[in-house]
Amino acid sequence: MASLQMATILNSLTMTRPLPPNSSDSTRSPRNLSTKAFAVPRRKAMALIVSTPFFSGIALRDTAFAQPSVGLREYIDSFDGYSFKYPLNWIQVRGAGADIFFRDPYVLDENISVELSSPSSSNYKSVEDLGPPEEAGKKVLKQYLTEFMSTRIGVRRESSVLATSSRVADDGRMYYQVEVNIKSYANNNELAVMPGDRVARLEWDRRYLSVLGVENNQLYELRLQTPENVFVEEEYDLRQVMDSFRVNKISA
């Protein structure tokens, strides 16, 4: 009986729901779209498996299950020379100041963007022109703090570089990855005369993930912003997005 239940559940994990013949997604190129491969959410499926008699005698307190992957769609900018993947349900926001900008429609503090250095005023040969990853991390943090500079009275920012690393991707290019945390505090009554009436409270606590690459003599930066509490839940998916970033040679 347990074997039959296991087979049924595992089969449900590998089943996909076919798209209707007239579905708009059925005409999309598979190169630009990667969707969920599971019709049954893995969290629910694992719960079903664990609840079967087959697992009743197994201790699972030390077992870690991978976080379920969300569907990812690939964005390719052949004109500027870069590509990356982003969550399927995120929406594009125009006029945000970046070369491209997507955000979560529900978690408004969660977004992704790409910044490029000016092709006329930059002459990067490699991401190593920024120095080692640790030096690049300091520059990335400084840039974030400059952008978030506030003229409000009583605003205070706490920041730190959490991690820096370098990697050579499957395209043979080197990329730097930088993770920083920034917290913003503000007084609840910044105009109060007595110091005791000015109590600082946490406004936001965010994780910023940057991937840096160089091509076409330009510096490319993929930026991911997410609240710290959301990052804990979505780390697996967000790191997939980071790892998907590629810079490409622009055809003359």
mmCIF file of N, CA, C and O in Angstrom, residues 85-181:
data_model
loop_
_atom_site.group_PDB
_atom_site.id
_atom_site.type_symbol
_atom_site.label_atom_id
_atom_site.label_comp_id
_atom_site.label_asym_id
_atom_site.label_seq_id
_atom_site.Cartn_x
_atom_site.Cartn_y
_atom_site.Cartn_z
ATOM 1 N N LYS A 85 17.210 36.229 -16.066
ATOM 2 C CA LYS A 85 15.902 35.656 -15.808
ATOM 3 C C LYS A 85 15.273 36.342 -14.601
ATOM 4 O O LYS A 85 15.979 36.754 -13.681
ATOM 5 N N TYR A 86 13.950 36.430 -14.618
ATOM 6 C CA TYR A 86 13.228 37.067 -13.517
ATOM 7 C C TYR A 86 11.930 36.302 -13.277
ATOM 8 O O TYR A 86 11.439 35.593 -14.158
ATOM 9 N N PRO A 87 11.336 36.426 -12.088
ATOM 10 C CA PRO A 87 10.111 35.679 -11.769
ATOM 11 C C PRO A 87 8.968 36.014 -12.735
ATOM 12 O O PRO A 87 8.784 37.163 -13.125
ATOM 13 N N LEU A 88 8.230 34.981 -13.086
ATOM 14 C CA LEU A 88 7.169 35.112 -14.084
ATOM 15 C C LEU A 88 6.124 36.161 -13.739
ATOM 16 O O LEU A 88 5.584 36.822 -14.620
ATOM 17 N N ASN A 89 5.818 36.304 -12.459
ATOM 18 C CA ASN A 89 4.724 37.198 -12.089
ATOM 19 C C ASN A 89 5.173 38.636 -11.864
ATOM 20 O O ASN A 89 4.344 39.497 -11.570
ATOM 21 N N TRP A 90 6.462 38.931 -12.017
ATOM 22 C CA TRP A 90 6.918 40.310 -11.846
ATOM 23 C C TRP A 90 6.542 41.135 -13.068
ATOM 24 O O TRP A 90 6.464 40.621 -14.188
ATOM 25 N N ILE A 91 6.327 42.424 -12.863
ATOM 26 C CA ILE A 91 5.864 43.302 -13.934
ATOM 27 C C ILE A 91 6.919 44.362 -14.244
ATOM 28 O O ILE A 91 7.660 44.799 -13.370
ATOM 29 N N GLN A 92 6.957 44.774 -15.496
ATOM 30 C CA GLN A 92 7.912 45.809 -15.897
ATOM 31 C C GLN A 92 7.374 47.183 -15.543
ATOM 32 O O GLN A 92 6.183 47.471 -15.707
ATOM 33 N N VAL A 93 8.258 48.019 -15.042
ATOM 34 C CA VAL A 93 7.910 49.395 -14.712
ATOM 35 C C VAL A 93 8.744 50.310 -15.591
ATOM 36 O O VAL A 93 9.978 50.280 -15.553
ATOM 37 N N ARG A 94 8.089 51.111 -16.384
ATOM 38 C CA ARG A 94 8.798 52.022 -17.291
ATOM 39 C C ARG A 94 9.014 53.375 -16.628
ATOM 40 O O ARG A 94 8.247 53.787 -15.774
ATOM 41 N N GLY A 95 10.083 54.032 -17.018
ATOM 42 C CA GLY A 95 10.378 55.350 -16.466
ATOM 43 C C GLY A 95 10.966 55.308 -15.079
ATOM 44 O O GLY A 95 10.909 56.301 -14.344
ATOM 45 N N ALA A 96 11.548 54.154 -14.691
ATOM 46 C CA ALA A 96 12.119 54.024 -13.345
ATOM 47 C C ALA A 96 13.565 54.505 -13.276
ATOM 48 O O ALA A 96 14.167 54.493 -12.206
ATOM 49 N N GLY A 97 14.141 54.907 -14.413
ATOM 50 C CA GLY A 97 15.501 55.439 -14.410
ATOM 51 C C GLY A 97 16.568 54.433 -14.774
ATOM 52 O O GLY A 97 17.656 54.811 -15.187
ATOM 53 N N ALA A 98 16.285 53.139 -14.635
ATOM 54 C CA ALA A 98 17.248 52.105 -14.995
ATOM 55 C C ALA A 98 17.065 51.728 -16.465
ATOM 56 O O ALA A 98 16.090 52.135 -17.113
ATOM 57 N N ASP A 99 18.006 50.928 -16.997
ATOM 58 C CA ASP A 99 17.863 50.477 -18.373
ATOM 59 C C ASP A 99 16.650 49.563 -18.506
ATOM 60 O O ASP A 99 15.945 49.598 -19.513
ATOM 61 N N ILE A 100 16.426 48.728 -17.493
ATOM 62 C CA ILE A 100 15.234 47.886 -17.418
ATOM 63 C C ILE A 100 14.898 47.703 -15.952
ATOM 64 O O ILE A 100 15.792 47.678 -15.106
ATOM 65 N N PHE A 101 13.607 47.571 -15.639
ATOM 66 C CA PHE A 101 13.178 47.511 -14.238
ATOM 67 C C PHE A 101 11.932 46.635 -14.137
ATOM 68 O O PHE A 101 10.950 46.862 -14.843
ATOM 69 N N PHE A 102 11.996 45.612 -13.281
ATOM 70 C CA PHE A 102 10.841 44.775 -12.964
ATOM 71 C C PHE A 102 10.643 44.773 -11.459
ATOM 72 O O PHE A 102 11.616 44.890 -10.691
ATOM 73 N N ARG A 103 9.388 44.599 -11.032
ATOM 74 C CA ARG A 103 9.133 44.509 -9.593
ATOM 75 C C ARG A 103 8.042 43.497 -9.306
ATOM 76 O O ARG A 103 7.217 43.157 -10.167
ATOM 77 N N ASP A 104 8.060 43.023 -8.064
ATOM 78 C CA ASP A 104 7.022 42.128 -7.582
ATOM 79 C C ASP A 104 5.727 42.930 -7.435
ATOM 80 O O ASP A 104 5.734 43.998 -6.819
ATOM 81 N N PRO A 105 4.605 42.462 -7.991
ATOM 82 C CA PRO A 105 3.361 43.231 -7.893
ATOM 83 C C PRO A 105 2.761 43.235 -6.492
ATOM 84 O O PRO A 105 1.864 44.036 -6.214
ATOM 85 N N TYR A 106 3.246 42.353 -5.614
ATOM 86 C CA TYR A 106 2.687 42.262 -4.268
ATOM 87 C C TYR A 106 3.651 42.795 -3.209
ATOM 88 O O TYR A 106 3.237 43.496 -2.287
ATOM 89 N N VAL A 107 4.926 42.464 -3.333
ATOM 90 C CA VAL A 107 5.936 42.987 -2.413
ATOM 91 C C VAL A 107 6.602 44.161 -3.126
ATOM 92 O O VAL A 107 7.531 43.990 -3.914
ATOM 93 N N LEU A 108 6.137 45.363 -2.859
ATOM 94 C CA LEU A 108 6.546 46.523 -3.653
ATOM 95 C C LEU A 108 8.002 46.901 -3.436
ATOM 96 O O LEU A 108 8.586 47.618 -4.254
ATOM 97 N N ASP A 109 8.600 46.457 -2.340
ATOM 98 C CA ASP A 109 10.009 46.738 -2.080
ATOM 99 C C ASP A 109 10.934 45.756 -2.783
ATOM 100 O O ASP A 109 12.147 45.859 -2.653
ATOM 101 N N GLU A 110 10.388 44.806 -3.522
ATOM 102 C CA GLU A 110 11.205 43.786 -4.176
ATOM 103 C C GLU A 110 11.240 44.063 -5.677
ATOM 104 O O GLU A 110 10.209 44.114 -6.336
ATOM 105 N N ASN A 111 12.433 44.251 -6.204
ATOM 106 C CA ASN A 111 12.553 44.582 -7.616
ATOM 107 C C ASN A 111 13.906 44.160 -8.168
ATOM 108 O O ASN A 111 14.816 43.787 -7.416
ATOM 109 N N ILE A 112 14.027 44.246 -9.481
ATOM 110 C CA ILE A 112 15.266 43.936 -10.184
ATOM 111 C C ILE A 112 15.466 44.968 -11.281
ATOM 112 O O ILE A 112 14.499 45.415 -11.913
ATOM 113 N N SER A 113 16.714 45.369 -11.489
ATOM 114 C CA SER A 113 17.013 46.351 -12.526
ATOM 115 C C SER A 113 18.414 46.110 -13.062
ATOM 116 O O SER A 113 19.202 45.360 -12.475
ATOM 117 N N VAL A 114 18.711 46.754 -14.179
ATOM 118 C CA VAL A 114 20.048 46.683 -14.766
ATOM 119 C C VAL A 114 20.526 48.105 -15.034
ATOM 120 O O VAL A 114 19.790 48.927 -15.583
ATOM 121 N N GLU A 115 21.762 48.383 -14.626
ATOM 122 C CA GLU A 115 22.404 49.669 -14.865
ATOM 123 C C GLU A 115 23.614 49.448 -15.762
ATOM 124 O O GLU A 115 24.317 48.439 -15.635
ATOM 125 N N LEU A 116 23.873 50.398 -16.670
ATOM 126 C CA LEU A 116 25.006 50.326 -17.580
ATOM 127 C C LEU A 116 25.823 51.608 -17.487
ATOM 128 O O LEU A 116 25.268 52.692 -17.337
ATOM 129 N N SER A 117 27.137 51.470 -17.576
ATOM 130 C CA SER A 117 27.969 52.666 -17.658
ATOM 131 C C SER A 117 27.852 53.243 -19.064
ATOM 132 O O SER A 117 27.487 52.547 -20.018
ATOM 133 N N SER A 118 28.162 54.512 -19.201
ATOM 134 C CA SER A 118 28.049 55.176 -20.492
ATOM 135 C C SER A 118 29.074 54.618 -21.473
ATOM 136 O O SER A 118 30.259 54.519 -21.154
ATOM 137 N N PRO A 119 28.647 54.232 -22.667
ATOM 138 C CA PRO A 119 29.599 53.684 -23.636
ATOM 139 C C PRO A 119 30.624 54.710 -24.120
ATOM 140 O O PRO A 119 31.709 54.344 -24.573
ATOM 141 N N SER A 120 30.293 55.980 -24.022
ATOM 142 C CA SER A 120 31.200 57.030 -24.510
ATOM 143 C C SER A 120 32.231 57.455 -23.471
ATOM 144 O O SER A 120 33.267 58.024 -23.820
ATOM 145 N N SER A 121 31.959 57.176 -22.186
ATOM 146 C CA SER A 121 32.867 57.653 -21.142
ATOM 147 C C SER A 121 33.496 56.527 -20.328
ATOM 148 O O SER A 121 34.177 56.789 -19.341
ATOM 149 N N SER A 122 33.287 55.285 -20.723
ATOM 150 C CA SER A 122 33.882 54.168 -19.989
ATOM 151 C C SER A 122 34.687 53.290 -20.944
ATOM 152 O O SER A 122 34.367 53.200 -22.124
ATOM 153 N N ASN A 123 35.720 52.675 -20.414
ATOM 154 C CA ASN A 123 36.568 51.829 -21.231
ATOM 155 C C ASN A 123 37.027 50.625 -20.418
ATOM 156 O O ASN A 123 38.220 50.355 -20.275
ATOM 157 N N TYR A 124 36.052 49.883 -19.891
ATOM 158 C CA TYR A 124 36.354 48.711 -19.075
ATOM 159 C C TYR A 124 36.790 47.553 -19.966
ATOM 160 O O TYR A 124 36.208 47.303 -21.019
ATOM 161 N N LYS A 125 37.806 46.850 -19.524
ATOM 162 C CA LYS A 125 38.272 45.655 -20.223
ATOM 163 C C LYS A 125 37.850 44.379 -19.499
ATOM 164 O O LYS A 125 37.658 43.345 -20.119
ATOM 165 N N SER A 126 37.729 44.476 -18.191
ATOM 166 C CA SER A 126 37.356 43.323 -17.370
ATOM 167 C C SER A 126 36.745 43.833 -16.075
ATOM 168 O O SER A 126 37.017 44.971 -15.654
ATOM 169 N N VAL A 127 35.943 43.003 -15.440
ATOM 170 C CA VAL A 127 35.374 43.390 -14.157
ATOM 171 C C VAL A 127 36.483 43.559 -13.110
ATOM 172 O O VAL A 127 36.306 44.261 -12.106
ATOM 173 N N GLU A 128 37.636 42.958 -13.378
ATOM 174 C CA GLU A 128 38.765 43.098 -12.464
ATOM 175 C C GLU A 128 39.329 44.515 -12.460
ATOM 176 O O GLU A 128 40.156 44.855 -11.610
ATOM 177 N N ASP A 129 38.899 45.351 -13.408
ATOM 178 C CA ASP A 129 39.282 46.765 -13.389
ATOM 179 C C ASP A 129 38.762 47.454 -12.131
ATOM 180 O O ASP A 129 39.266 48.523 -11.754
ATOM 181 N N LEU A 130 37.751 46.872 -11.495
ATOM 182 C CA LEU A 130 37.196 47.425 -10.259
ATOM 183 C C LEU A 130 38.052 47.079 -9.046
ATOM 184 O O LEU A 130 37.789 47.554 -7.947
ATOM 185 N N GLY A 131 39.064 46.248 -9.241
ATOM 186 C CA GLY A 131 39.843 45.743 -8.128
ATOM 187 C C GLY A 131 39.332 44.375 -7.732
ATOM 188 O O GLY A 131 38.490 43.785 -8.415
ATOM 189 N N PRO A 132 39.796 43.847 -6.600
ATOM 190 C CA PRO A 132 39.273 42.560 -6.129
ATOM 191 C C PRO A 132 37.813 42.694 -5.712
ATOM 192 O O PRO A 132 37.310 43.818 -5.535
ATOM 193 N N PRO A 133 37.091 41.577 -5.553
ATOM 194 C CA PRO A 133 35.671 41.637 -5.187
ATOM 195 C C PRO A 133 35.407 42.467 -3.926
ATOM 196 O O PRO A 133 34.379 43.150 -3.839
ATOM 197 N N GLU A 134 36.329 42.418 -2.958
ATOM 198 C CA GLU A 134 36.126 43.168 -1.717
ATOM 199 C C GLU A 134 36.088 44.672 -1.982
ATOM 200 O O GLU A 134 35.257 45.400 -1.408
ATOM 201 N N GLU A 135 36.973 45.146 -2.869
ATOM 202 C CA GLU A 135 36.977 46.567 -3.213
ATOM 203 C C GLU A 135 35.724 46.936 -3.997
ATOM 204 O O GLU A 135 35.142 47.999 -3.797
ATOM 205 N N ALA A 136 35.312 46.050 -4.892
ATOM 206 C CA ALA A 136 34.082 46.295 -5.652
ATOM 207 C C ALA A 136 32.889 46.381 -4.713
ATOM 208 O O ALA A 136 31.981 47.194 -4.911
ATOM 209 N N GLY A 137 32.885 45.534 -3.662
ATOM 210 C CA GLY A 137 31.790 45.561 -2.695
ATOM 211 C C GLY A 137 31.684 46.901 -1.993
ATOM 212 O O GLY A 137 30.578 47.425 -1.781
ATOM 213 N N LYS A 138 32.825 47.484 -1.643
ATOM 214 C CA LYS A 138 32.814 48.800 -0.985
ATOM 215 C C LYS A 138 32.261 49.863 -1.923
ATOM 216 O O LYS A 138 31.511 50.756 -1.503
ATOM 217 N N LYS A 139 32.614 49.775 -3.197
ATOM 218 C CA LYS A 139 32.131 50.759 -4.169
ATOM 219 C C LYS A 139 30.631 50.618 -4.385
ATOM 220 O O LYS A 139 29.917 51.620 -4.507
ATOM 221 N N VAL A 140 30.164 49.373 -4.435
ATOM 222 C CA VAL A 140 28.725 49.145 -4.610
ATOM 223 C C VAL A 140 27.951 49.703 -3.424
ATOM 224 O O VAL A 140 26.932 50.391 -3.590
ATOM 225 N N LEU A 141 28.416 49.438 -2.210
ATOM 226 C CA LEU A 141 27.737 49.946 -1.021
ATOM 227 C C LEU A 141 27.742 51.469 -0.999
ATOM 228 O O LEU A 141 26.717 52.101 -0.690
ATOM 229 N N LYS A 142 28.866 52.075 -1.333
ATOM 230 C CA LYS A 142 28.953 53.542 -1.362
ATOM 231 C C LYS A 142 27.958 54.125 -2.354
ATOM 232 O O LYS A 142 27.302 55.144 -2.078
ATOM 233 N N GLN A 143 27.803 53.473 -3.498
ATOM 234 C CA GLN A 143 26.863 53.957 -4.500
ATOM 235 C C GLN A 143 25.421 53.868 -3.995
ATOM 236 O O GLN A 143 24.629 54.800 -4.182
ATOM 237 N N TYR A 144 25.077 52.763 -3.347
ATOM 238 C CA TYR A 144 23.736 52.629 -2.774
ATOM 239 C C TYR A 144 23.468 53.727 -1.745
ATOM 240 O O TYR A 144 22.399 54.354 -1.751
ATOM 241 N N LEU A 145 24.415 53.949 -0.854
ATOM 242 C CA LEU A 145 24.221 54.949 0.201
ATOM 243 C C LEU A 145 24.092 56.348 -0.383
ATOM 244 O O LEU A 145 23.330 57.177 0.134
ATOM 245 N N THR A 146 24.818 56.621 -1.463
ATOM 246 C CA THR A 146 24.693 57.917 -2.133
ATOM 247 C C THR A 146 23.295 58.085 -2.711
ATOM 248 O O THR A 146 22.675 59.149 -2.582
ATOM 249 N N GLU A 147 22.781 57.031 -3.331
ATOM 250 C CA GLU A 147 21.447 57.096 -3.922
ATOM 251 C C GLU A 147 20.359 57.247 -2.869
ATOM 252 O O GLU A 147 19.318 57.859 -3.132
ATOM 253 N N PHE A 148 20.574 56.669 -1.684
ATOM 254 C CA PHE A 148 19.559 56.702 -0.637
ATOM 255 C C PHE A 148 19.760 57.856 0.346
ATOM 256 O O PHE A 148 19.111 57.896 1.395
ATOM 257 N N MET A 149 20.636 58.780 0.022
ATOM 258 C CA MET A 149 20.885 59.913 0.906
ATOM 259 C C MET A 149 19.586 60.704 1.110
ATOM 260 O O MET A 149 18.847 60.969 0.153
ATOM 261 N N SER A 150 19.295 61.015 2.346
ATOM 262 C CA SER A 150 18.026 61.683 2.675
ATOM 263 C C SER A 150 18.279 63.037 3.321
ATOM 264 O O SER A 150 19.247 63.219 4.063
ATOM 265 N N THR A 151 17.402 63.989 3.010
ATOM 266 C CA THR A 151 17.476 65.314 3.623
ATOM 267 C C THR A 151 16.533 65.442 4.809
ATOM 268 O O THR A 151 16.458 66.495 5.435
ATOM 269 N N ARG A 152 15.819 64.370 5.134
ATOM 270 C CA ARG A 152 14.901 64.421 6.263
ATOM 271 C C ARG A 152 15.664 64.482 7.575
ATOM 272 O O ARG A 152 16.706 63.836 7.740
ATOM 273 N N ILE A 153 15.148 65.190 8.517
ATOM 274 C CA ILE A 153 15.765 65.289 9.842
ATOM 275 C C ILE A 153 15.551 63.982 10.598
ATOM 276 O O ILE A 153 14.462 63.419 10.590
ATOM 277 N N GLY A 154 16.606 63.513 11.244
ATOM 278 C CA GLY A 154 16.478 62.344 12.099
ATOM 279 C C GLY A 154 16.559 61.006 11.399
ATOM 280 O O GLY A 154 16.302 59.974 12.014
ATOM 281 N N VAL A 155 16.936 60.990 10.112
ATOM 282 C CA VAL A 155 17.075 59.733 9.393
ATOM 283 C C VAL A 155 18.499 59.211 9.551
ATOM 284 O O VAL A 155 19.474 59.954 9.402
ATOM 285 N N ARG A 156 18.613 57.939 9.858
ATOM 286 C CA ARG A 156 19.930 57.316 10.047
ATOM 287 C C ARG A 156 19.960 55.983 9.304
ATOM 288 O O ARG A 156 18.994 55.235 9.303
ATOM 289 N N ARG A 157 21.103 55.712 8.677
ATOM 290 C CA ARG A 157 21.248 54.477 7.920
ATOM 291 C C ARG A 157 22.377 53.628 8.516
ATOM 292 O O ARG A 157 23.442 54.153 8.861
ATOM 293 N N GLU A 158 22.119 52.335 8.616
ATOM 294 C CA GLU A 158 23.145 51.377 9.003
ATOM 295 C C GLU A 158 23.371 50.447 7.821
ATOM 296 O O GLU A 158 22.414 49.975 7.210
ATOM 297 N N SER A 159 24.627 50.172 7.511
ATOM 298 C CA SER A 159 24.910 49.371 6.317
ATOM 299 C C SER A 159 26.135 48.495 6.537
ATOM 300 O O SER A 159 26.992 48.789 7.380
ATOM 301 N N SER A 160 26.210 47.435 5.769
ATOM 302 C CA SER A 160 27.371 46.540 5.825
ATOM 303 C C SER A 160 27.430 45.707 4.558
ATOM 304 O O SER A 160 26.401 45.413 3.940
ATOM 305 N N VAL A 161 28.655 45.359 4.166
ATOM 306 C CA VAL A 161 28.859 44.418 3.064
ATOM 307 C C VAL A 161 28.814 43.017 3.664
ATOM 308 O O VAL A 161 29.619 42.673 4.525
ATOM 309 N N LEU A 162 27.869 42.209 3.224
ATOM 310 C CA LEU A 162 27.679 40.876 3.786
ATOM 311 C C LEU A 162 28.557 39.833 3.112
ATOM 312 O O LEU A 162 29.057 38.910 3.772
ATOM 313 N N ALA A 163 28.737 39.948 1.795
ATOM 314 C CA ALA A 163 29.520 38.942 1.072
ATOM 315 C C ALA A 163 29.950 39.488 -0.278
ATOM 316 O O ALA A 163 29.239 40.289 -0.897
ATOM 317 N N THR A 164 31.127 39.075 -0.718
ATOM 318 C CA THR A 164 31.610 39.374 -2.065
ATOM 319 C C THR A 164 32.239 38.102 -2.634
ATOM 320 O O THR A 164 32.805 37.297 -1.890
ATOM 321 N N SER A 165 32.128 37.925 -3.933
ATOM 322 C CA SER A 165 32.710 36.738 -4.555
ATOM 323 C C SER A 165 32.898 37.000 -6.044
ATOM 324 O O SER A 165 32.361 37.960 -6.605
ATOM 325 N N SER A 166 33.666 36.133 -6.685
ATOM 326 C CA SER A 166 33.846 36.180 -8.135
ATOM 327 C C SER A 166 33.603 34.781 -8.684
ATOM 328 O O SER A 166 33.799 33.783 -7.986
ATOM 329 N N ARG A 167 33.180 34.719 -9.925
ATOM 330 C CA ARG A 167 32.955 33.418 -10.564
ATOM 331 C C ARG A 167 33.104 33.570 -12.066
ATOM 332 O O ARG A 167 32.883 34.653 -12.626
ATOM 333 N N VAL A 168 33.509 32.502 -12.708
ATOM 334 C CA VAL A 168 33.557 32.447 -14.164
ATOM 335 C C VAL A 168 32.347 31.647 -14.614
ATOM 336 O O VAL A 168 32.193 30.473 -14.259
ATOM 337 N N ALA A 169 31.483 32.287 -15.385
ATOM 338 C CA ALA A 169 30.236 31.645 -15.816
ATOM 339 C C ALA A 169 30.480 30.765 -17.035
ATOM 340 O O ALA A 169 31.598 30.665 -17.553
ATOM 341 N N ASP A 170 29.413 30.142 -17.505
ATOM 342 C CA ASP A 170 29.534 29.240 -18.647
ATOM 343 C C ASP A 170 29.847 29.960 -19.954
ATOM 344 O O ASP A 170 30.147 29.323 -20.958
ATOM 345 N N ASP A 171 29.794 31.314 -19.952
ATOM 346 C CA ASP A 171 30.174 32.062 -21.144
ATOM 347 C C ASP A 171 31.653 32.434 -21.136
ATOM 348 O O ASP A 171 32.131 33.139 -22.029
ATOM 349 N N GLY A 172 32.379 31.978 -20.105
ATOM 350 C CA GLY A 172 33.802 32.246 -20.010
ATOM 351 C C GLY A 172 34.150 33.592 -19.420
ATOM 352 O O GLY A 172 35.338 33.913 -19.255
ATOM 353 N N ARG A 173 33.159 34.394 -19.061
ATOM 354 C CA ARG A 173 33.418 35.725 -18.503
ATOM 355 C C ARG A 173 33.397 35.668 -16.985
ATOM 356 O O ARG A 173 32.683 34.872 -16.378
ATOM 357 N N MET A 174 34.158 36.578 -16.381
ATOM 358 C CA MET A 174 34.166 36.672 -14.932
ATOM 359 C C MET A 174 33.106 37.666 -14.466
ATOM 360 O O MET A 174 32.929 38.732 -15.071
ATOM 361 N N TYR A 175 32.416 37.299 -13.394
ATOM 362 C CA TYR A 175 31.406 38.170 -12.791
ATOM 363 C C TYR A 175 31.707 38.307 -11.303
ATOM 364 O O TYR A 175 32.171 37.361 -10.669
ATOM 365 N N TYR A 176 31.435 39.494 -10.773
ATOM 366 C CA TYR A 176 31.512 39.718 -9.329
ATOM 367 C C TYR A 176 30.095 39.701 -8.771
ATOM 368 O O TYR A 176 29.164 40.216 -9.406
ATOM 369 N N GLN A 177 29.947 39.148 -7.583
ATOM 370 C CA GLN A 177 28.673 39.192 -6.868
ATOM 371 C C GLN A 177 28.889 39.880 -5.524
ATOM 372 O O GLN A 177 29.853 39.569 -4.812
ATOM 373 N N VAL A 178 27.997 40.811 -5.205
ATOM 374 C CA VAL A 178 28.101 41.599 -3.979
ATOM 375 C C VAL A 178 26.758 41.581 -3.265
ATOM 376 O O VAL A 178 25.712 41.764 -3.898
ATOM 377 N N GLU A 179 26.784 41.357 -1.961
ATOM 378 C CA GLU A 179 25.574 41.396 -1.144
ATOM 379 C C GLU A 179 25.771 42.408 -0.015
ATOM 380 O O GLU A 179 26.763 42.342 0.708
ATOM 381 N N VAL A 180 24.844 43.320 0.110
ATOM 382 C CA VAL A 180 24.909 44.316 1.187
ATOM 383 C C VAL A 180 23.570 44.381 1.905
ATOM 384 O O VAL A 180 22.525 44.015 1.344
ATOM 385 N N ASN A 181 23.612 44.835 3.119
ATOM 386 C CA ASN A 181 22.393 45.079 3.899
ATOM 387 C C ASN A 181 22.366 46.543 4.297
ATOM 388 O O ASN A 181 23.389 47.108 4.703
#
